[in-house]
CSV table of C-alpha atoms and ligand atoms in Angstrom, one decimal:
chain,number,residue,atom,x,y,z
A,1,UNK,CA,272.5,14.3,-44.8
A,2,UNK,CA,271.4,16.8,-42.1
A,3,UNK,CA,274.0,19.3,-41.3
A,4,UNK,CA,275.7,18.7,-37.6
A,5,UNK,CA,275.6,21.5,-35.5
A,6,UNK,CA,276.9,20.3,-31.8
A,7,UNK,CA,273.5,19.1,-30.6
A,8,UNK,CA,272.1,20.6,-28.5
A,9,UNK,CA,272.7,24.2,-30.1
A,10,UNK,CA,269.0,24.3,-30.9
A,11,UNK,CA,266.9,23.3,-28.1
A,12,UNK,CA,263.2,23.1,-29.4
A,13,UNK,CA,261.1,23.8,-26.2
A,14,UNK,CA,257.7,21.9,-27.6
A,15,UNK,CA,255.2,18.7,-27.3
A,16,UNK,CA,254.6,16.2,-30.1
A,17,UNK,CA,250.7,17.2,-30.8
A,18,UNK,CA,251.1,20.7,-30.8
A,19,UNK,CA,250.9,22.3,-34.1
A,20,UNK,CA,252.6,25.6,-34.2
A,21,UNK,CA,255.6,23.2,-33.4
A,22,UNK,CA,254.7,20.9,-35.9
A,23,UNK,CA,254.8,24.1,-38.1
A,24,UNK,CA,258.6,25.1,-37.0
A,25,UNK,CA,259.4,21.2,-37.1
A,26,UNK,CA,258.9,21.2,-41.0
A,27,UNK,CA,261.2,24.3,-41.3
A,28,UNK,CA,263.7,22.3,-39.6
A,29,UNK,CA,262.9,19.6,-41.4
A,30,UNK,CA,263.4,21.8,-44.4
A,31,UNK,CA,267.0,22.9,-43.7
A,32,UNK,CA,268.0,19.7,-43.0
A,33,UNK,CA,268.9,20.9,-38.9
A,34,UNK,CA,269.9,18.7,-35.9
A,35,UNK,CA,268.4,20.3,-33.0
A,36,UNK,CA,266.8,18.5,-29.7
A,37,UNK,CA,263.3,18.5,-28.0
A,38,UNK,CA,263.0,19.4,-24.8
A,39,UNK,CA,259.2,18.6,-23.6
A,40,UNK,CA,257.2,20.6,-22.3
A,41,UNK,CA,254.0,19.7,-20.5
A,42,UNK,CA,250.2,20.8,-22.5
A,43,UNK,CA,248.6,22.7,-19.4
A,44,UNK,CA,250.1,24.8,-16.9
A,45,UNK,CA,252.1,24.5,-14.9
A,46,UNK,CA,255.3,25.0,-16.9
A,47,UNK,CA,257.9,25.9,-14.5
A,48,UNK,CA,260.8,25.2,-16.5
A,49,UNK,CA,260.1,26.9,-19.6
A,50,UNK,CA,258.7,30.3,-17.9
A,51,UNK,CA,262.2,30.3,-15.7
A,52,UNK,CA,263.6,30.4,-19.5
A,53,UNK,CA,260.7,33.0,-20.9
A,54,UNK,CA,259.9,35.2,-17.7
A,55,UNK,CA,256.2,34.2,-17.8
A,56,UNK,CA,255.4,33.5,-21.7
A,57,UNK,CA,253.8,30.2,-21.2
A,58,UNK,CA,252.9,29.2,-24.9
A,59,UNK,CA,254.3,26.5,-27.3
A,60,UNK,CA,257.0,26.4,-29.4
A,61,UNK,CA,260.0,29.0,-27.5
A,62,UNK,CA,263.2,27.8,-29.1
A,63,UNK,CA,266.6,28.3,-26.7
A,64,UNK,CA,270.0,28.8,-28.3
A,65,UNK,CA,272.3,28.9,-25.1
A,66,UNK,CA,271.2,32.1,-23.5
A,67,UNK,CA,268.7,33.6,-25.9
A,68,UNK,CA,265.4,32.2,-25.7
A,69,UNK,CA,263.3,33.3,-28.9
A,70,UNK,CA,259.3,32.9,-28.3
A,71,UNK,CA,256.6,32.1,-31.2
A,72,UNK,CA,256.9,30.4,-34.0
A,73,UNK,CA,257.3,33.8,-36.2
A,74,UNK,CA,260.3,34.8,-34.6
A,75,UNK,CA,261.7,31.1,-34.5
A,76,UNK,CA,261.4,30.9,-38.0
A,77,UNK,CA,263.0,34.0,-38.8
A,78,UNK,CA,265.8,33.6,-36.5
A,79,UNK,CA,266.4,30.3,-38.1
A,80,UNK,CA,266.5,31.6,-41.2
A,81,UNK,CA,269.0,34.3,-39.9
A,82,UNK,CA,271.7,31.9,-38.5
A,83,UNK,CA,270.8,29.0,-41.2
A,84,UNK,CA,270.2,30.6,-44.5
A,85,UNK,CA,271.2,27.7,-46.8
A,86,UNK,CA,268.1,26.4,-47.4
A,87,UNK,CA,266.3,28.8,-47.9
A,88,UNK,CA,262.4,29.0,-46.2
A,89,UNK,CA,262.1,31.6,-49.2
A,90,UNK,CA,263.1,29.4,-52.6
A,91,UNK,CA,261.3,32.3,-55.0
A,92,UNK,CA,262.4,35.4,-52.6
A,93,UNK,CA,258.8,36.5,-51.8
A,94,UNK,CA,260.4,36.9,-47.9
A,95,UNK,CA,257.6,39.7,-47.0
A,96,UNK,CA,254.3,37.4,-48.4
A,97,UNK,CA,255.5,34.3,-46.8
A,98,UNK,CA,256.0,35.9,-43.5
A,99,UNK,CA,252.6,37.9,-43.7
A,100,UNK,CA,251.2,34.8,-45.1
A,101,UNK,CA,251.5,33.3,-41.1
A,102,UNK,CA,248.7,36.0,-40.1
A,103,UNK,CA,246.4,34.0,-42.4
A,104,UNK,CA,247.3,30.3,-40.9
A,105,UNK,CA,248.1,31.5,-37.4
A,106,UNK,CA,244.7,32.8,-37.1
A,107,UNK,CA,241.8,32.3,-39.7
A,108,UNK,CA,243.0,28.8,-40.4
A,109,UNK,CA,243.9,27.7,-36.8
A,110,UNK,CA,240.8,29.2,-35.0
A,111,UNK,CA,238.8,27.2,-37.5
A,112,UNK,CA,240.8,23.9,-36.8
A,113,UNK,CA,240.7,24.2,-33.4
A,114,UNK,CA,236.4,24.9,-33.2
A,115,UNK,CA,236.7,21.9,-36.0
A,116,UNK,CA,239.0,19.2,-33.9
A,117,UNK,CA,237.1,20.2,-30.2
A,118,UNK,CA,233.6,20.5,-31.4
A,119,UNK,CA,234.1,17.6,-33.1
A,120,UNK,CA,235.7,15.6,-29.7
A,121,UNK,CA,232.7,17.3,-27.5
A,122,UNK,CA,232.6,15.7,-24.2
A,123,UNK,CA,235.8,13.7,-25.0
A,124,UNK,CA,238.3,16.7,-24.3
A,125,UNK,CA,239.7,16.0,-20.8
A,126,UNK,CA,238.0,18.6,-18.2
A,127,UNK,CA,242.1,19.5,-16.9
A,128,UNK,CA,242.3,21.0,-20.8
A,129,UNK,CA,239.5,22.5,-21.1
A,130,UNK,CA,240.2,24.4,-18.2
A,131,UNK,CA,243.6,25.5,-19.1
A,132,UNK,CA,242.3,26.5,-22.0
A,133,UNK,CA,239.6,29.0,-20.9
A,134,UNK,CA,242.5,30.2,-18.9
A,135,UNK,CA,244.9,30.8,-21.5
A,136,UNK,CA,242.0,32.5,-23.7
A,137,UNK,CA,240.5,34.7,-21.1
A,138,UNK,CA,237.2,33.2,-22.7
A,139,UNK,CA,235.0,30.7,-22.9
A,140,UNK,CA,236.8,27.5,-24.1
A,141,UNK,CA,233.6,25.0,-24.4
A,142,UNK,CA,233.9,22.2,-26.9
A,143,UNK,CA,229.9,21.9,-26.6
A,144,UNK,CA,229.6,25.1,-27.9
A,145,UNK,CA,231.9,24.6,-30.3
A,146,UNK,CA,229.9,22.1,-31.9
A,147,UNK,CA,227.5,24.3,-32.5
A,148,UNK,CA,229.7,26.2,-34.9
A,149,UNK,CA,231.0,23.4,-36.3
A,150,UNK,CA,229.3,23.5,-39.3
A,151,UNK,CA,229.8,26.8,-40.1
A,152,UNK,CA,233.6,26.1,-39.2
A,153,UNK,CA,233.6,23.1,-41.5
A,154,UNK,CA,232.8,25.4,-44.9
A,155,UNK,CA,235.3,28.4,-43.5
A,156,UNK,CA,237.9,25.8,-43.2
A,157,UNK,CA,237.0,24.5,-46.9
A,158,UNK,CA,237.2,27.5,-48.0
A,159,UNK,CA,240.4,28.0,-46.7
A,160,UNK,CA,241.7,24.9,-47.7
A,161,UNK,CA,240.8,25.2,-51.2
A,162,UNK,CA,242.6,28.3,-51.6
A,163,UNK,CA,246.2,25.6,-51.5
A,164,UNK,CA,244.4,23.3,-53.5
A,165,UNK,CA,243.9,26.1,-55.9
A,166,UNK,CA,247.7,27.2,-55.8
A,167,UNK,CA,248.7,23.5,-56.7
A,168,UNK,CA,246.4,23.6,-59.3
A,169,UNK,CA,249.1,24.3,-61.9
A,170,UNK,CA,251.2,20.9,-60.6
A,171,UNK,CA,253.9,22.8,-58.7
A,172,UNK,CA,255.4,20.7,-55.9
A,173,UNK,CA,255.3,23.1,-53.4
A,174,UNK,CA,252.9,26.0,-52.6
A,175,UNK,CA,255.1,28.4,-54.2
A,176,UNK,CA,256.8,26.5,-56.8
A,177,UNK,CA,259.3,23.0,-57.3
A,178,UNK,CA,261.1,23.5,-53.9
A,179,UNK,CA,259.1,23.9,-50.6
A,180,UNK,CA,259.4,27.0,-48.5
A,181,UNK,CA,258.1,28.7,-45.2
A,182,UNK,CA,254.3,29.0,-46.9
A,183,UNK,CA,254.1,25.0,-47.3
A,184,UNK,CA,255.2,24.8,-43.4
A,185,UNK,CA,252.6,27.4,-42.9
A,186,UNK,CA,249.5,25.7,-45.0
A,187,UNK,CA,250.6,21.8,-43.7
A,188,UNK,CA,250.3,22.7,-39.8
A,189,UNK,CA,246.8,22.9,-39.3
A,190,UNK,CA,246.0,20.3,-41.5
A,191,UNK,CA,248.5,18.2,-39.6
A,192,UNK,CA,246.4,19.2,-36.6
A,193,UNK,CA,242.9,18.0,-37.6
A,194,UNK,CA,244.2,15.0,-39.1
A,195,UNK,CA,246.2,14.1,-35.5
A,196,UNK,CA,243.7,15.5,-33.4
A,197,UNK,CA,240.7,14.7,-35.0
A,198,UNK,CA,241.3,12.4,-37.9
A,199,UNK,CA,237.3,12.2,-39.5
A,200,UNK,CA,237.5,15.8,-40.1
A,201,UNK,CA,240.3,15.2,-42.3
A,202,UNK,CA,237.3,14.2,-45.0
A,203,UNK,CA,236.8,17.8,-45.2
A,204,UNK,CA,240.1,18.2,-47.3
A,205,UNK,CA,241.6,14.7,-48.2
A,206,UNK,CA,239.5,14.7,-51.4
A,207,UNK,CA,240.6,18.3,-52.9
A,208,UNK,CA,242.6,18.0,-56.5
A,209,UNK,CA,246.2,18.1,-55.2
A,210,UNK,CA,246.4,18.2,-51.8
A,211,UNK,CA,246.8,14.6,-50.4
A,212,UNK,CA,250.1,14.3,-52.9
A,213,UNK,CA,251.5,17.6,-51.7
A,214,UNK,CA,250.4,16.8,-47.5
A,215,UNK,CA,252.4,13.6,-48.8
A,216,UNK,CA,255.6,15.9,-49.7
A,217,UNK,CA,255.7,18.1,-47.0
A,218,UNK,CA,255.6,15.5,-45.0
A,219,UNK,CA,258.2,13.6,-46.6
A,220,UNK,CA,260.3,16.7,-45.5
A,221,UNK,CA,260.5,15.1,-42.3
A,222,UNK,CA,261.9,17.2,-39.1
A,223,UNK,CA,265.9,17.4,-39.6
A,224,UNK,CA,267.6,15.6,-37.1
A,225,UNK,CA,266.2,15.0,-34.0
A,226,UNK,CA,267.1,14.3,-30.2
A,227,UNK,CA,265.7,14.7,-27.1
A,228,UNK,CA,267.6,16.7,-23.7
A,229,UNK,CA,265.6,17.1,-20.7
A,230,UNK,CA,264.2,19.8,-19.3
A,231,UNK,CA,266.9,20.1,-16.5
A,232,UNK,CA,270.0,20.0,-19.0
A,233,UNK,CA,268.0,22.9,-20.9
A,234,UNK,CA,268.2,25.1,-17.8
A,235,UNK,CA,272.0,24.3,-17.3
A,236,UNK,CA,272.6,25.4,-20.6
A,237,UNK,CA,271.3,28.3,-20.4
A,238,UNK,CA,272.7,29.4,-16.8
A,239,UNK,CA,275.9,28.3,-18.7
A,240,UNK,CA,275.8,30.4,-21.5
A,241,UNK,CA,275.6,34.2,-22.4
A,242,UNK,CA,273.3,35.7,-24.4
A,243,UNK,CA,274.4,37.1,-28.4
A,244,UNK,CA,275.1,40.8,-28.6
A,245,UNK,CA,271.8,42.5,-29.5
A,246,UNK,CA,271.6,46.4,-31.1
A,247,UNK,CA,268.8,48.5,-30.1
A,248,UNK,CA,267.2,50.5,-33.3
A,249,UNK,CA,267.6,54.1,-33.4
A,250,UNK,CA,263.3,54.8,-33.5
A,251,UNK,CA,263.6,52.9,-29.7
A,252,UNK,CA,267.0,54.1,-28.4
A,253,UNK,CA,265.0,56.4,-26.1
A,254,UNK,CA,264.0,52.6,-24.3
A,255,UNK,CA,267.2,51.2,-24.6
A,256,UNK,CA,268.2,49.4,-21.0
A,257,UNK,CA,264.8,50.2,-19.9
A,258,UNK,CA,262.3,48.4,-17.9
A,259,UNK,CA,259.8,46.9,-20.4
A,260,UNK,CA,257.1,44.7,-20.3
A,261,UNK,CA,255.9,42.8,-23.4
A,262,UNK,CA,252.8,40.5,-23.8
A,263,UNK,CA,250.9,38.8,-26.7
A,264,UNK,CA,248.0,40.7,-27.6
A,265,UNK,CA,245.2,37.6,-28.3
A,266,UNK,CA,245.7,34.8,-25.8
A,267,UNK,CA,248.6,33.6,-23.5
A,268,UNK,CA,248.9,37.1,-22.5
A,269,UNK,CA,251.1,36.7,-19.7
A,270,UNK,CA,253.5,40.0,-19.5
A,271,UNK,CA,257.5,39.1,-19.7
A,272,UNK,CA,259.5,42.5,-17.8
A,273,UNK,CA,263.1,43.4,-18.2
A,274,UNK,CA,265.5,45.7,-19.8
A,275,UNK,CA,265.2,46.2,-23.3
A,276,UNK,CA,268.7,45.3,-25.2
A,277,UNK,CA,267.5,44.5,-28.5
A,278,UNK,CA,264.9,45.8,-31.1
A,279,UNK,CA,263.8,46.2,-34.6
A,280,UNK,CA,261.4,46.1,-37.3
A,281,UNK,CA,260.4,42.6,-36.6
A,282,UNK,CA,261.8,41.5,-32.9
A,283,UNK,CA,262.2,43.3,-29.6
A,284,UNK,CA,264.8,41.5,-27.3
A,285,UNK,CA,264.4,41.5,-23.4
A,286,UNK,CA,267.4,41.0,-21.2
A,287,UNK,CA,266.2,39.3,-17.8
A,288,UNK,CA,267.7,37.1,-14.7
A,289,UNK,CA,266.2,34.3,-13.2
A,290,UNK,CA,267.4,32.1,-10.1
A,291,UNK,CA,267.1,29.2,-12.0
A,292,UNK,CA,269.1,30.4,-15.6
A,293,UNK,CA,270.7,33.5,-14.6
A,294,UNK,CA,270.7,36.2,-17.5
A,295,UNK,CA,269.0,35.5,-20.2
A,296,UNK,CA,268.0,37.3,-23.6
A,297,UNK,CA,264.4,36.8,-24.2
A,298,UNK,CA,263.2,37.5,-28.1
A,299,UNK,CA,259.5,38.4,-29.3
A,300,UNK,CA,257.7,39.2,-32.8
A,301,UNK,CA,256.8,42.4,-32.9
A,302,UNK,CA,254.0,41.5,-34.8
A,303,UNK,CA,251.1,40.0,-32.7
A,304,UNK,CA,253.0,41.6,-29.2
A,305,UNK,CA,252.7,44.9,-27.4
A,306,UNK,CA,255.7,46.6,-25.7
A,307,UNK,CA,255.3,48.9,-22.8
A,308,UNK,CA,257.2,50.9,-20.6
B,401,LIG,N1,251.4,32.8,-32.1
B,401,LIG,C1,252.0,31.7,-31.4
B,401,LIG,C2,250.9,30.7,-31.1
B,401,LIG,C3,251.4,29.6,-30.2
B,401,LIG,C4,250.2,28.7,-29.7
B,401,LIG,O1,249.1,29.1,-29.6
B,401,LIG,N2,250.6,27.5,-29.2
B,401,LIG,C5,249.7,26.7,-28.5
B,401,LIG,C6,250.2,25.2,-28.7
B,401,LIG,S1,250.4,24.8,-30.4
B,401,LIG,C7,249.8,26.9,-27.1
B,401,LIG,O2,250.7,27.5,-26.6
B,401,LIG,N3,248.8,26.4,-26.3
B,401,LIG,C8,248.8,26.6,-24.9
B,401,LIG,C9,249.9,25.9,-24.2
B,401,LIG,O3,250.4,24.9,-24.8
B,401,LIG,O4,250.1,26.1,-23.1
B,401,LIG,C10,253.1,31.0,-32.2
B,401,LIG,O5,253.1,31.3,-33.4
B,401,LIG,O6,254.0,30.4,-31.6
C-alpha cells in the first residue's frame, strides 16, 4: 500500500511526456509516495512555476509548502532525505548512483533527444522547435539532427548495452534483487524514445535482458498519484513557510547575501536572492514573490554556478 502523507505534501511540478519527470516518477514510484501533479505547460510561458522558482523554467521543480527544490538531482536527494524507507540506495553505493545521473542526464539523453527529433524531422511542431533553440542558446533543428542520427543510433547502443551488460548475470535490478536510483536513472530515456518515438525503440528492445527488466521498472509504477492545479500550488506556498536551512561554514562569508544561481548547459535563466542554505550538494535561495510570498528555492550544486 503507498504510504499516506496528507496529499498534497509533495507537489510534483511536471508534464506527462517529459522524461527527467518520468525519471523522479519511478523514485516515487519506488518509495511507494502519494504526491500530486501539478501541470506545467512544454514551452514557455510558464508563469506559475517561475513565480515558485524565481526564473528556473525547466521540468521537474518539486514544491513542499514553501521550499521549492529544482532538478531532478536535488529532488531525488531530498526525497531520499525526508523518505528514507525505501531506500533509492538498496546496496549503499549512495556516491555511484548519484554520479551515475551525469552519465544519463547527459550522454544518454543528448543522444535520445537527436534519436526521437531526427527521427520526427519535419513532424516536431514549429512553436517547439522554437522554444527549444531558446532554451539551448543553439541551434535546435530536427533536420539536422537527422543527419546525426546514425551516428546517434550506435552511441545510444553503446550506451544501452552497457545495462544489458549489468543484467547479464540475471539480477532484477541494475544493481542487484531490489531496484534503486540507477534503474530510475537507465529506464528514463528509454522511456523517452519509446513514448516519443516508438520505432527507435528497435535499437534496444532486442538486447539480452532488457525488455524483462524495462518490464520491472515499469511495474514499479509512480506511488500514488493526484492532480492539484496550478492555482492551489501557488496558495500553498504563499500559505506556508519555508524549513530552517544552515549555511556551511566554507560559504558563511555569503550567508544572507545576494546571490544569483543558474544552470550551466541550457535553461540558464539566473534565480537571485539571499543565500540561507548551502552544502556539499545543494545551495538554498530565500526569495519573495507577489504571487507566493517568501519562498526557499533549492539547487544541485552540481551542474549550477553560484555568484555573488
Ligand atoms: N538537469 C535537469 C534537466 C531537466 C530538463 O532538461 N528538463 C526538460 C524536460 S524533461 C526541460 O525542462 N525542457 C524544457 C522545458 O520543459 O521547458 C534535471 O535533471 O531536472
Amino acid at each position: 500500500m503507498p504510504r499516506r502523507i496528507s496529499v498534497p505534501d509533495i507537489l510534483f511540478h511536471q508534464y506527462d511526456s517529459s522524461p527527467f519527470s518520468e525519471k523522479v516518477r519511478v523514485c516515487l514510484g519506488i518509495k511507494a509516495l502519494a504526491w500530486a501533479a501539478v501541470n506545467q505547460p512544454v514551452i514557455m510561458p510558464k508563469p506559475d512555476l517561475v513565480a515558485l522558482t524565481g526564473g528556473y523554467r525547466r521540468i521537474p521543480v518539486m514544491q513542499i509548502g514553501a521550499d521549492i527544490y529544482c532538478d531532478s538531482q536535488l529532488i531525488v536527494r531530498e526525497l531520499e532525505r525526508r523518505f528514507p524507507e525505501p531506500t533509492l540506495f538498496p546496496q549503499g553505493d549512495h556516491g555511484l548512483a548519484y554520479a551515475n545521473a551525469m552519465w544519463t542526464d547527459r550522454a544518454v539523453f543528448q543522444a535520445a533527444v537527436a534519436i526521437i527529433f531526427g527521427g520526427l524531422g519535419e513532424k516536431v511542431p514549429a512553436a517547439f522547435v522554437k522554444d527549444r533553440i531558446a532554451l539551448s542558446g543553439r541551434s535546435f533543428d530536427p533536420a539536422a539532427m537527422q543527419a546525426a542520427v546514425p551516428h546517434m543510433e550506435a552511441q545510444i547502443r553503446a550506451h544501452i548495452a552497457l545495462l544489458s551488460d549489468q543484467l547479464a548475470d540475471g539480477r532484477r535490478f541494475l544493481s542487484g534483487d531490489s531496484a534503486g536510483l540507477v534503474d530510475a536513472n537507465g529506464y528514463y530515456n528509454l522511456w523517452f524514445i519509446r513514448s516519443a518515438f516508438p520505432p527507435a525503440a528497435s535499437l534496444f528492445e532486442s538486447m539480452p535482458h532488457l525488455p524483462e527488466w524495462l518490464e520491472r521498472v515499469k511495474a514499479i509504477g509512480h506511488g500514488e498519484r493526484t492532480e492539484v492545479s496550478r492555482e492551489a500550488a501557488l496558495d500553498l506556498a504563499r500559505t506556508s513557510e519555508p524549513i530552517e536551512s544552515t549555511v556551511a561554514s566554507r560559504d558563511a562569508e555569503l550567508e544572507g547575501k545576494q546571490v544569483t544561481t543558474a544552470a550551466d548547459d541550457y535553461g540558464r535563466d539566473a534565480v537571485a536572492g539571499l543565500l540561507v542554505g548551502s552544502s556539499e550538494h545543494h545551495v538554498s535561495i530565500r526569495r519573495n514573490d507577489p504571487r507566493v510570498g517568501e519562498v526557499v528555492v533549492h539547487f544541485p550544486r552540481i551542474g549550477f554556478s553560484v555568484l555573488s
